[in-house]
Tab-separated table of C-alpha atoms in Angstrom:
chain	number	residue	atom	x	y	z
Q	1	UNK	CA	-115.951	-161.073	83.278
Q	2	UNK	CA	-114.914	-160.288	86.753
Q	3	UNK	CA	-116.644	-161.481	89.824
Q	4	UNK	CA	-115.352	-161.342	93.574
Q	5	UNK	CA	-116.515	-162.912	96.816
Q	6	UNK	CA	-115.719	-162.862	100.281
Q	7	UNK	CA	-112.293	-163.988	99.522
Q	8	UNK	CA	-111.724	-164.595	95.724
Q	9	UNK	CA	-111.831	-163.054	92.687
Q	10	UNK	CA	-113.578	-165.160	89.936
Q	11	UNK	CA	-112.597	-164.254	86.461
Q	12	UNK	CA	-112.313	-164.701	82.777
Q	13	UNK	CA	-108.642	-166.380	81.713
Q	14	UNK	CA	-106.414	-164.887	79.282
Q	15	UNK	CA	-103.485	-166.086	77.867
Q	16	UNK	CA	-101.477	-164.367	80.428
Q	17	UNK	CA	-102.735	-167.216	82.654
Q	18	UNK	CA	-100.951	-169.973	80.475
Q	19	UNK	CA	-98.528	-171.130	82.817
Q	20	UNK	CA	-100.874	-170.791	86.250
Q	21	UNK	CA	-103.339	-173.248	83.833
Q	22	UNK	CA	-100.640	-175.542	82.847
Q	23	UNK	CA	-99.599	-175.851	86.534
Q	24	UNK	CA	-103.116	-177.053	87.542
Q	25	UNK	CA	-103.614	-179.047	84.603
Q	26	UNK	CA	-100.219	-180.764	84.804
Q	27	UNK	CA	-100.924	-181.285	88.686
Q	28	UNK	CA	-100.354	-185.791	89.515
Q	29	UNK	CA	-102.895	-184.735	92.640
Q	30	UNK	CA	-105.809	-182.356	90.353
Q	31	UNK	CA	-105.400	-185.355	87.922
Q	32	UNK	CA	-105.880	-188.317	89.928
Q	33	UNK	CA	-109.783	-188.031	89.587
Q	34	UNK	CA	-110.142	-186.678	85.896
Q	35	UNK	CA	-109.634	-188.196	82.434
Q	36	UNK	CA	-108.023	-185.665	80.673
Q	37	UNK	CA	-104.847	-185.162	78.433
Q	38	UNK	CA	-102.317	-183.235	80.323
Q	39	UNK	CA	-100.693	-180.643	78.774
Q	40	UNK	CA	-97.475	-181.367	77.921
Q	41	UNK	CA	-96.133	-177.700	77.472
Q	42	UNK	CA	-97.280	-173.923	77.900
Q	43	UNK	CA	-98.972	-174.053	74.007
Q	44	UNK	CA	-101.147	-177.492	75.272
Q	45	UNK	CA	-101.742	-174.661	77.813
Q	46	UNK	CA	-102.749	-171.714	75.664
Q	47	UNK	CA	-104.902	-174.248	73.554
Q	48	UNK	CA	-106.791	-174.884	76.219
Q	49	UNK	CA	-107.109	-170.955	76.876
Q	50	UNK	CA	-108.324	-170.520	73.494
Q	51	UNK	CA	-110.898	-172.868	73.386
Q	52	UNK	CA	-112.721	-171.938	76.542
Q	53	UNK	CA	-112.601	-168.618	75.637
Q	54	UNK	CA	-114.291	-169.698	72.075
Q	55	UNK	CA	-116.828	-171.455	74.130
Q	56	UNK	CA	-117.837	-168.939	76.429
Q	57	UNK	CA	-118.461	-166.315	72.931
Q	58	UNK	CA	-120.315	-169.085	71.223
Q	59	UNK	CA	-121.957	-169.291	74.809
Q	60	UNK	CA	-121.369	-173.095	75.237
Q	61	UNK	CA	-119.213	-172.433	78.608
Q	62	UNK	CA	-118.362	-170.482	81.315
Q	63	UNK	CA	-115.345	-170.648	83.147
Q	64	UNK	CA	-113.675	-169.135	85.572
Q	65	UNK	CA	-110.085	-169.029	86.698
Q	66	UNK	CA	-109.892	-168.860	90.427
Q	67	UNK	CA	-107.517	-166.448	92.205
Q	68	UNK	CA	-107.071	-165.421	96.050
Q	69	UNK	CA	-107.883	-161.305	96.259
Q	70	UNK	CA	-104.455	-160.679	97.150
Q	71	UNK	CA	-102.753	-161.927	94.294
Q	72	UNK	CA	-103.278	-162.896	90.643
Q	73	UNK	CA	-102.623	-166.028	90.656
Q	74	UNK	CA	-105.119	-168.680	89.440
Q	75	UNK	CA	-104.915	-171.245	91.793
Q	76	UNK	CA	-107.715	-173.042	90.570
Q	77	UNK	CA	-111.217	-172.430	87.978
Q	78	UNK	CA	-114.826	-173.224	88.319
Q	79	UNK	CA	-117.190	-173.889	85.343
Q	80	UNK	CA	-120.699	-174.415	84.100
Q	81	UNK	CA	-120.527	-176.034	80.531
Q	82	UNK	CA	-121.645	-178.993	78.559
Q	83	UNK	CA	-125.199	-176.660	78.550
Q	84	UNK	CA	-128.650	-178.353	77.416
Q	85	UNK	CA	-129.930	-177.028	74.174
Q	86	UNK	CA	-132.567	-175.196	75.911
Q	87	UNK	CA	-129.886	-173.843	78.212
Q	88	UNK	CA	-131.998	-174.761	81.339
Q	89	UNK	CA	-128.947	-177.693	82.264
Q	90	UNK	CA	-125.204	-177.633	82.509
Q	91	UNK	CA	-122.570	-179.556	84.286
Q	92	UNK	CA	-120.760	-178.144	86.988
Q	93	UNK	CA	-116.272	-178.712	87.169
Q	94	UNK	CA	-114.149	-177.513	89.422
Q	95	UNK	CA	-110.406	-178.060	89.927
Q	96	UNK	CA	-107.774	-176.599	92.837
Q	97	UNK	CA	-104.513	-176.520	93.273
Q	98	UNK	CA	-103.669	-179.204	96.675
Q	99	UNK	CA	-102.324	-176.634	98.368
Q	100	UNK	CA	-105.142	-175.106	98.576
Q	101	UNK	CA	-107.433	-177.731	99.727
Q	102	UNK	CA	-109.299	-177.446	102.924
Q	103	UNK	CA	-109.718	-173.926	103.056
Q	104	UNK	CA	-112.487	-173.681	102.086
Q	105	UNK	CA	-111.969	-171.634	98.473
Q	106	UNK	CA	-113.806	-174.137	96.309
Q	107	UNK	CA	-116.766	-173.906	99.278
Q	108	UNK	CA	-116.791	-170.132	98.150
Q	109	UNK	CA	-116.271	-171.129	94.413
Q	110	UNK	CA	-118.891	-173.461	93.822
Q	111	UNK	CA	-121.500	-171.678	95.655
Q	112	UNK	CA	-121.022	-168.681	93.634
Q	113	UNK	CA	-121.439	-170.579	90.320
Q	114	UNK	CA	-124.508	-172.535	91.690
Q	115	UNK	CA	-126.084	-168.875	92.486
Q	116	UNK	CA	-124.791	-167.500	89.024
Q	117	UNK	CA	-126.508	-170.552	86.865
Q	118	UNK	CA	-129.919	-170.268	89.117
Q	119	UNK	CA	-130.227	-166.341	89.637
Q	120	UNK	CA	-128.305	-165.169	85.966
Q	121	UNK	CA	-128.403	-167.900	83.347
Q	122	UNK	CA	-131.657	-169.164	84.711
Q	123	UNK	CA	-130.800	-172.621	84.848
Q	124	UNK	CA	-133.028	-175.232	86.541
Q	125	UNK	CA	-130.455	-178.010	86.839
Q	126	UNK	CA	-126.828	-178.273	87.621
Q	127	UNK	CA	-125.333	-181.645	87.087
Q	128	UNK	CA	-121.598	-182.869	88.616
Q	129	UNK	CA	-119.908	-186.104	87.949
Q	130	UNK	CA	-117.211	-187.275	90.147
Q	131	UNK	CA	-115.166	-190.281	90.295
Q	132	UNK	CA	-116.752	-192.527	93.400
Q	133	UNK	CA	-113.102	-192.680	95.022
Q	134	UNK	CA	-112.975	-189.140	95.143
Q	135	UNK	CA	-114.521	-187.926	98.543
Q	136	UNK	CA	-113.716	-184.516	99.107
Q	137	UNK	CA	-115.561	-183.840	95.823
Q	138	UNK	CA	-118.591	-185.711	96.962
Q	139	UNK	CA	-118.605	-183.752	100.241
Q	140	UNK	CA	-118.515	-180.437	98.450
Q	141	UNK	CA	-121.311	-181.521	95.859
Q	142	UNK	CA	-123.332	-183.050	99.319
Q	143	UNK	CA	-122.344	-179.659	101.289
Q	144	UNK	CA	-124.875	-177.361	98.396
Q	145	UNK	CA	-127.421	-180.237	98.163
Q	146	UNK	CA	-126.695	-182.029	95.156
Q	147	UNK	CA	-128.475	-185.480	95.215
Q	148	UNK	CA	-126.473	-188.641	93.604
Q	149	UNK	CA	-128.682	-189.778	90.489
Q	150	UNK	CA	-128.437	-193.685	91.353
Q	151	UNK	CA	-130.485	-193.936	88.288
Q	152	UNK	CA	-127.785	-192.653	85.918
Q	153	UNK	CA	-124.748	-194.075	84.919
Q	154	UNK	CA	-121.809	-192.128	82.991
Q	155	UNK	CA	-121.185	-194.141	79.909
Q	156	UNK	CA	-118.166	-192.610	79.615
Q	157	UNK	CA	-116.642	-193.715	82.610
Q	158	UNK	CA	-118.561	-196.055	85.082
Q	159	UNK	CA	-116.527	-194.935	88.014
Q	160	UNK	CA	-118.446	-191.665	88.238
Q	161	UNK	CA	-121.302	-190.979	90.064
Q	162	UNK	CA	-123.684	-188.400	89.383
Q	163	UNK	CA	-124.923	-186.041	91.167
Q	164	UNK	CA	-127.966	-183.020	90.628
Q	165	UNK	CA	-128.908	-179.746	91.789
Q	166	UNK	CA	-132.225	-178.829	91.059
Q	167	UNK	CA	-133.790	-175.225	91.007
């Protein structure tokens, strides 16, 4: 699945993408905010590759890589996953390369997913979580109108906050 905007191209990842996705997910600055494993080499990498593409047939996910329109690159990916079982809620996650920050590429990102999970998968409630600390995120989430669930807390990892979009 292909997708473009103003600016990007949104699209599935293949495993010709391995070492772009390694890159990201290897990143000290992408990682600060996100408890993940790292990938330690390009097969952590194609792992990774292989499972969201097994998620989006068994239509658990959706993810995007993120690339500029003049070049192939993925400098970053969007996604809706972690779906309800009535497939009315997911959770939004996003991740960019730093030298790509401020221009406003996740801005264009997000707001095509948030229009793709209202207007195509019919969703009627986005979710993000995001580590307190890490502000830029909470501007973006604030900058579509997400609303911090002060009534929730992330058992998972209490320094997230939560935040909702609602249809």
């Amino acid at each position: 699945m292909n997708f473009e905007t103003k600016i990007l191209i949104l699209r599935s990842i293949t495993e010709n993408d391995a070492q772009d996705i390694f890159d990201i997910r290897s990143n000290e600055i992408v990682d600060q905010f996100i408890r993940r494993k790292k990938p330690e080499n390009i097969q952590d990498a194609l792992d990774f590759i292989h499972l969201i593409n097994k998620n989006e047939e068994n239509k658990i996910g959706l993810y995007f890589g993120i690339s500029q329109k003049s070049s192939d690159k993925i400098i970053g990916t969007v996604c809706l996953w972690k779906f309800s079982e009535d497939f009315k809620k997911a959770e939004l996650g996003y991740e960019l390369l730093p030298q790509f920050h401020h221009l406003g590429i996740m801005s264009e990102a997000v707001e095509f997913i948030i229009d793709h999970g209202f207007n195509v998968l019919k969703l009627n409630r986005i979710e993000a979580f995001t580590e307190r600390e890490n502000q830029n995120s909470v501007k973006l989430l604030t900058k579509f109108n997400f609303k911090r669930n002060e009534n929730r807390v992330d058992k998972n990892k209490s320094e997230n906050l939560i935040f909702e979009l609602i249809l």
